[in-house]
Amino acid sequence: MPDPVAPNLVAAVSEARQWQRLMEMGAIGGFSDADGNEGVNRACLTDLDRQARRLLISWAEAIGLTASTDILGNLFLRHEGTDPTLPPVVTGSHMDSQPQGGRFDGIWGVIAAFEAVQALREAGIATRRPVEVVAWTNEEGGRYAPGCMGSMAYAGYAPPTTWDAVTDKDGIRFGDALAEHLALEADIARRPLGTVEGTAPFAYVEAHIEQGPRLEAEGFDIGVVTGIQGSRWFLVEINGKSDHAGTTPLGLRRDAVQDMLRAITALNALMHDPSDVLRFTVAHIEVEPNTSNSVAAVARFTIDFRHPDNAVLQARGNAIEGVIQAALKTCTAKVTERFHAIPTDFAPLVPDAVEGAARAQGLRALRLPSGAFHDAQFIHPLCPTGMIFVPCRAGVSHHPAEYAEPGALAAGARVLAQVLADLANR
Amino acid sequence: MPDPVAPNLVAAVSEARQWQRLMEMGAIGGFSDADGNEGVNRACLTDLDRQARRLLISWAEAIGLTASTDILGNLFLRHEGTDPTLPPVVTGSHMDSQPQGGRFDGIWGVIAAFEAVQALREAGIATRRPVEVVAWTNEEGGRYAPGCMGSMAYAGYAPPTTWDAVTDKDGIRFGDALAEHLALEADIARRPLGTVEGTAPFAYVEAHIEQGPRLEAEGFDIGVVTGIQGSRWFLVEINGKSDHAGTTPLGLRRDAVQDMLRAITALNALMHDPSDVLRFTVAHIEVEPNTSNSVAAVARFTIDFRHPDNAVLQARGNAIEGVIQAALKTCTAKVTERFHAIPTDFAPLVPDAVEGAARAQGLRALRLPSGAFHDAQFIHPLCPTGMIFVPCRAGVSHHPAEYAEPGALAAGARVLAQVLADLANR
């Protein structure tokens, strides 16, 4: 069990300061939608992303933290421990957003980590271990798929050049965008990628809005995340032939849109789940030449498939390609898996620390799994890992209507501060 | 029946010159696809379009024709008649292409018209009536939908400002692109739009590749076009709600992609036609936010529906919106009709002149309807109208593999020259 709650540490967490910083960050790439919601479009490795990172660094330097980045652009802000040689406690999340995203997903985990570290310092609580605030590169996968590139490379899950040839919608390669980014941040100290000489972090803690409805609906303040469901992403390209829409009989066509329709219909049947636990989503479609009177030569679509049970994730995920091939009538298809994260069960260290801190502060805590994937999923094999969830309105995220109460976010930062004080002194 | 064939006129049509001009035009916006086909991407009102128009004007001025344009950008090259007060015979087609189009669709009708007029002049054959070569603006509808804007405005089918607010994929309004275009062609004489004081053309003749397989497959040189099937274009916008793909149960979603799937499946049933005469095509799809892990909030798709029988065109076309609305499960839909051309039967004057000229020249002619729509469909209410088809390889068009033999194109230009000599002397 953690130490009893330290009143001066809890008091040092500022609800107003944290909220003000979130709003400042939300203005970088911020927009209002037609319903008056305040959203954010801040894609990774863009000028807006760099503007947000520079703002964070300016805050960090003002309180004496040291900034460094690695060759994937992961950004670290180090609070030194009384024994700098010990493996650090790492805490943070990501700063990139969905194209039409909200002001809390990801960025709050970075700002909460920063708020917690600032509170530690202002409360005069030294820690044996260093604490590093991290902002991982490209968690969302909105500009470059898949997501979690920064944490995957950090954890050694994939070599750092794995995604160099991935292009965004303007045809810009990830490798080129990253090289430009590193050149523009050349003034920031460079650190090695990942862990050096096998020295993994002591623990990793990530704070995040729930992105689901349970905490709000069931009246809890804090989610003690027990694990993350598995995710598999696929890209499907269907190749047919373009023809004149007015002259070519339907019986002679190889229409990529029509075969895409057959493929998705067959996948809907494969993914049918009366218990509604399985998540199956087709949300990205591209057609070529995409002109209304030329039969489609190419149709591409993505599959986002998730399940908490690895047996289901493997069985149905492995069936996807065969189901698509069998559904086609006139075209050919190429199916590529772009992302594969098996379900994660966190070790007890961090969840227990989170639950203990929440209870010590008189907060109502619920143990629950995460429906969304997070960078924590890839750090999990390196060291004891966990997450802190706070409620978000109606469970909405990846949308400008995403919202969390200032008080709920402050409660999350207070729990995180106590968890850091606990873990960094073990 | 037309006059007997004039040997000097037929001899004045140059197969090599016409082919050379087609290849020169094909280089403007030309590209090679992965299979080595030579295609063209020359969208209307672009610099490439203007470059092609300037090249045509330079050829025209070299042989003494007079260039003028109207406020829709329709370009006319006038060969004067011995009685300049008589209504002219107008002939031509369009110079814009599909995004991944061929080197013959449209542009050959303009170049054949020019070749035929040049042959008339070189053969010393004066005509009582003026002959005007025309290049209509935006026939394809690839950049700005619908197609045939130039001929529609010329014929008074719609006011010239009808399409000002239509945007291309970069968000540029048609009205702005047209204003820029007119400014860049301000040095060319401006003529009134359409017919002045009710003076319609005496006749309109349009030469075009068949865009279908019949002439080639059945061994004919010339298609005597008897009419054009009807076309209706619709834009469908399906509105749902974006949500996180990992956390939102499928039962709580309003997924625009899934409702699009339901709508198209229902339309496939509505449009089922065992005789394979009906043409139904969904070839343009846009999704928002179009990111793989955010449920689609919006899905837009186009419908291109054609039939030669107006009763079928009206009955099934009018059922489209109801069928879509009934198919939706969780979203709402807005259905907009963007284009509506009823089936056309040409009056006998031009088809008879074309058939007579073909027979006089010893060519095998087939009477047939057009599956594609053409500017001729909108000129038809103004004056006797007709078209000359030549075979194209395998019936392929709207594709870089589109091809017509130089000899077949020369035969078409020779028939057109004789038809112009005939009609312009009536």
PDB file of C-alpha atoms in Angstrom, chain A residues 98 100 140 142 211 229 233 241-242 244-251 253 257-258 260-261 264-265 268 276 278-285 287 289-294 302 304 306 338 371-372 396-399, chain B residues 98 100 140 142 211 229 233 241-242 244-251 253 257-258 260-261 264-265 268 276 278-285 287 289-294 302 304 306 338 371-372 396-399:
ATOM      1  CA  GLN A  98      -7.394  13.216 -34.498  1.00  0.00           C
ATOM      2  CA  GLN A 100     -11.448  16.438 -35.928  1.00  0.00           C
ATOM      3  CA  GLU A 140      -3.283   8.757 -33.035  1.00  0.00           C
ATOM      4  CA  GLY A 142      -4.487  10.054 -38.014  1.00  0.00           C
ATOM      5  CA  GLN A 211     -13.117   7.639 -23.951  1.00  0.00           C
ATOM      6  CA  GLN A 229      -8.092  -4.736 -25.387  1.00  0.00           C
ATOM      7  CA  TRP A 233      -5.651  -2.727 -38.245  1.00  0.00           C
ATOM      8  CA  LYS A 241     -11.074  -1.486 -63.984  1.00  0.00           C
ATOM      9  CA  SER A 242     -12.305   1.971 -64.888  1.00  0.00           C
ATOM     10  CA  HIS A 244     -17.395   4.690 -68.976  1.00  0.00           C
ATOM     11  CA  ALA A 245     -20.400   4.779 -66.653  1.00  0.00           C
ATOM     12  CA  GLY A 246     -22.825   5.455 -69.503  1.00  0.00           C
ATOM     13  CA  THR A 247     -21.726   2.879 -72.041  1.00  0.00           C
ATOM     14  CA  THR A 248     -20.322  -0.130 -70.191  1.00  0.00           C
ATOM     15  CA  PRO A 249     -22.943  -2.783 -69.348  1.00  0.00           C
ATOM     16  CA  LEU A 250     -22.900  -3.715 -65.659  1.00  0.00           C
ATOM     17  CA  GLY A 251     -22.289  -7.340 -66.629  1.00  0.00           C
ATOM     18  CA  ARG A 253     -17.644  -4.228 -65.426  1.00  0.00           C
ATOM     19  CA  VAL A 257     -16.850   0.060 -55.399  1.00  0.00           C
ATOM     20  CA  GLN A 258     -19.299  -2.805 -55.895  1.00  0.00           C
ATOM     21  CA  MET A 260     -15.839  -3.222 -51.786  1.00  0.00           C
ATOM     22  CA  LEU A 261     -19.542  -3.317 -50.892  1.00  0.00           C
ATOM     23  CA  ILE A 264     -17.616  -5.077 -46.191  1.00  0.00           C
ATOM     24  CA  THR A 265     -20.975  -6.850 -46.152  1.00  0.00           C
ATOM     25  CA  ASN A 268     -20.025  -7.446 -41.139  1.00  0.00           C
ATOM     26  CA  ASP A 276     -21.594  -6.099 -28.665  1.00  0.00           C
ATOM     27  CA  LEU A 278     -16.344  -6.775 -30.478  1.00  0.00           C
ATOM     28  CA  ARG A 279     -15.419  -3.504 -32.205  1.00  0.00           C
ATOM     29  CA  PHE A 280     -15.367  -3.536 -36.036  1.00  0.00           C
ATOM     30  CA  THR A 281     -15.034  -0.278 -37.917  1.00  0.00           C
ATOM     31  CA  VAL A 282     -14.585   0.760 -41.558  1.00  0.00           C
ATOM     32  CA  ALA A 283     -13.980   4.497 -41.352  1.00  0.00           C
ATOM     33  CA  HIS A 284     -11.535   5.383 -44.127  1.00  0.00           C
ATOM     34  CA  ILE A 285     -12.361   4.929 -47.823  1.00  0.00           C
ATOM     35  CA  VAL A 287     -11.756   5.544 -54.497  1.00  0.00           C
ATOM     36  CA  PRO A 289     -10.383   7.860 -60.063  1.00  0.00           C
ATOM     37  CA  ASN A 290     -13.279   8.993 -57.829  1.00  0.00           C
ATOM     38  CA  THR A 291     -15.191  10.724 -60.582  1.00  0.00           C
ATOM     39  CA  SER A 292     -18.913  10.113 -60.763  1.00  0.00           C
ATOM     40  CA  ASN A 293     -19.101   8.915 -64.374  1.00  0.00           C
ATOM     41  CA  SER A 294     -16.066   6.619 -64.472  1.00  0.00           C
ATOM     42  CA  THR A 302      -9.371   0.317 -43.596  1.00  0.00           C
ATOM     43  CA  ASP A 304     -10.139  -1.381 -37.231  1.00  0.00           C
ATOM     44  CA  ARG A 306     -10.602  -4.879 -31.479  1.00  0.00           C
ATOM     45  CA  ARG A 338      -0.722  -2.489 -40.455  1.00  0.00           C
ATOM     46  CA  GLY A 371     -11.365  -0.003 -25.019  1.00  0.00           C
ATOM     47  CA  ALA A 372      -8.977   2.362 -26.770  1.00  0.00           C
ATOM     48  CA  VAL A 396     -17.436  10.889 -26.409  1.00  0.00           C
ATOM     49  CA  SER A 397     -13.931  11.281 -27.817  1.00  0.00           C
ATOM     50  CA  HIS A 398     -12.260  11.697 -31.212  1.00  0.00           C
ATOM     51  CA  HIS A 399     -14.811  14.449 -31.725  1.00  0.00           C
TER      52      HIS A 399
ATOM     53  CA  GLN B  98     -11.529  12.901 -67.181  1.00  0.00           C
ATOM     54  CA  GLN B 100      -7.431   9.699 -65.793  1.00  0.00           C
ATOM     55  CA  GLU B 140     -16.819  15.928 -68.495  1.00  0.00           C
ATOM     56  CA  GLY B 142     -14.758  15.676 -63.640  1.00  0.00           C
ATOM     57  CA  GLN B 211     -17.099   4.916 -76.187  1.00  0.00           C
ATOM     58  CA  GLN B 229     -29.944   7.845 -73.624  1.00  0.00           C
ATOM     59  CA  TRP B 233     -26.960  12.351 -61.508  1.00  0.00           C
ATOM     60  CA  LYS B 241     -21.808  10.808 -35.743  1.00  0.00           C
ATOM     61  CA  SER B 242     -18.108  10.295 -35.182  1.00  0.00           C
ATOM     62  CA  HIS B 244     -14.026   6.337 -30.968  1.00  0.00           C
ATOM     63  CA  ALA B 245     -13.664   3.094 -32.920  1.00  0.00           C
ATOM     64  CA  GLY B 246     -12.239   1.235 -29.929  1.00  0.00           C
ATOM     65  CA  THR B 247     -14.661   2.214 -27.195  1.00  0.00           C
ATOM     66  CA  THR B 248     -18.073   2.820 -28.770  1.00  0.00           C
ATOM     67  CA  PRO B 249     -20.282  -0.293 -28.935  1.00  0.00           C
ATOM     68  CA  LEU B 250     -21.610  -0.916 -32.451  1.00  0.00           C
ATOM     69  CA  GLY B 251     -25.157  -0.782 -31.088  1.00  0.00           C
ATOM     70  CA  ARG B 253     -23.108   4.122 -33.204  1.00  0.00           C
ATOM     71  CA  VAL B 257     -20.216   4.242 -43.740  1.00  0.00           C
ATOM     72  CA  GLN B 258     -22.498   1.429 -42.602  1.00  0.00           C
ATOM     73  CA  MET B 260     -24.002   4.171 -46.969  1.00  0.00           C
ATOM     74  CA  LEU B 261     -23.526   0.425 -47.411  1.00  0.00           C
ATOM     75  CA  ILE B 264     -26.129   1.359 -52.014  1.00  0.00           C
ATOM     76  CA  THR B 265     -27.255  -2.228 -51.429  1.00  0.00           C
ATOM     77  CA  ASN B 268     -28.580  -2.096 -56.391  1.00  0.00           C
ATOM     78  CA  ASP B 276     -28.392  -5.090 -68.670  1.00  0.00           C
ATOM     79  CA  LEU B 278     -29.827   0.162 -67.399  1.00  0.00           C
ATOM     80  CA  ARG B 279     -26.605   1.855 -66.247  1.00  0.00           C
ATOM     81  CA  PHE B 280     -26.219   2.429 -62.494  1.00  0.00           C
ATOM     82  CA  THR B 281     -22.881   3.552 -61.094  1.00  0.00           C
ATOM     83  CA  VAL B 282     -21.543   4.659 -57.720  1.00  0.00           C
ATOM     84  CA  ALA B 283     -18.025   5.849 -58.484  1.00  0.00           C
ATOM     85  CA  HIS B 284     -17.298   8.770 -56.160  1.00  0.00           C
ATOM     86  CA  ILE B 285     -17.164   8.392 -52.375  1.00  0.00           C
ATOM     87  CA  VAL B 287     -15.913  10.025 -45.966  1.00  0.00           C
ATOM     88  CA  PRO B 289     -13.250  12.514 -40.943  1.00  0.00           C
ATOM     89  CA  ASN B 290     -11.866   9.566 -42.986  1.00  0.00           C
ATOM     90  CA  THR B 291      -9.496   8.347 -40.288  1.00  0.00           C
ATOM     91  CA  SER B 292      -9.398   4.635 -39.605  1.00  0.00           C
ATOM     92  CA  ASN B 293     -10.119   4.745 -35.859  1.00  0.00           C
ATOM     93  CA  SER B 294     -12.922   7.344 -35.800  1.00  0.00           C
ATOM     94  CA  THR B 302     -22.683   9.959 -56.251  1.00  0.00           C
ATOM     95  CA  ASP B 304     -24.928   8.061 -62.185  1.00  0.00           C
ATOM     96  CA  ARG B 306     -28.923   6.216 -67.305  1.00  0.00           C
ATOM     97  CA  ARG B 338     -27.404  17.495 -59.923  1.00  0.00           C
ATOM     98  CA  GLY B 371     -24.766   5.453 -74.280  1.00  0.00           C
ATOM     99  CA  ALA B 372     -22.697   8.433 -73.157  1.00  0.00           C
ATOM    100  CA  VAL B 396     -12.808   1.619 -73.760  1.00  0.00           C
ATOM    101  CA  SER B 397     -12.937   5.296 -72.814  1.00  0.00           C
ATOM    102  CA  HIS B 398     -12.461   7.444 -69.692  1.00  0.00           C
ATOM    103  CA  HIS B 399      -9.224   5.502 -69.284  1.00  0.00           C
TER     104      HIS B 399
END
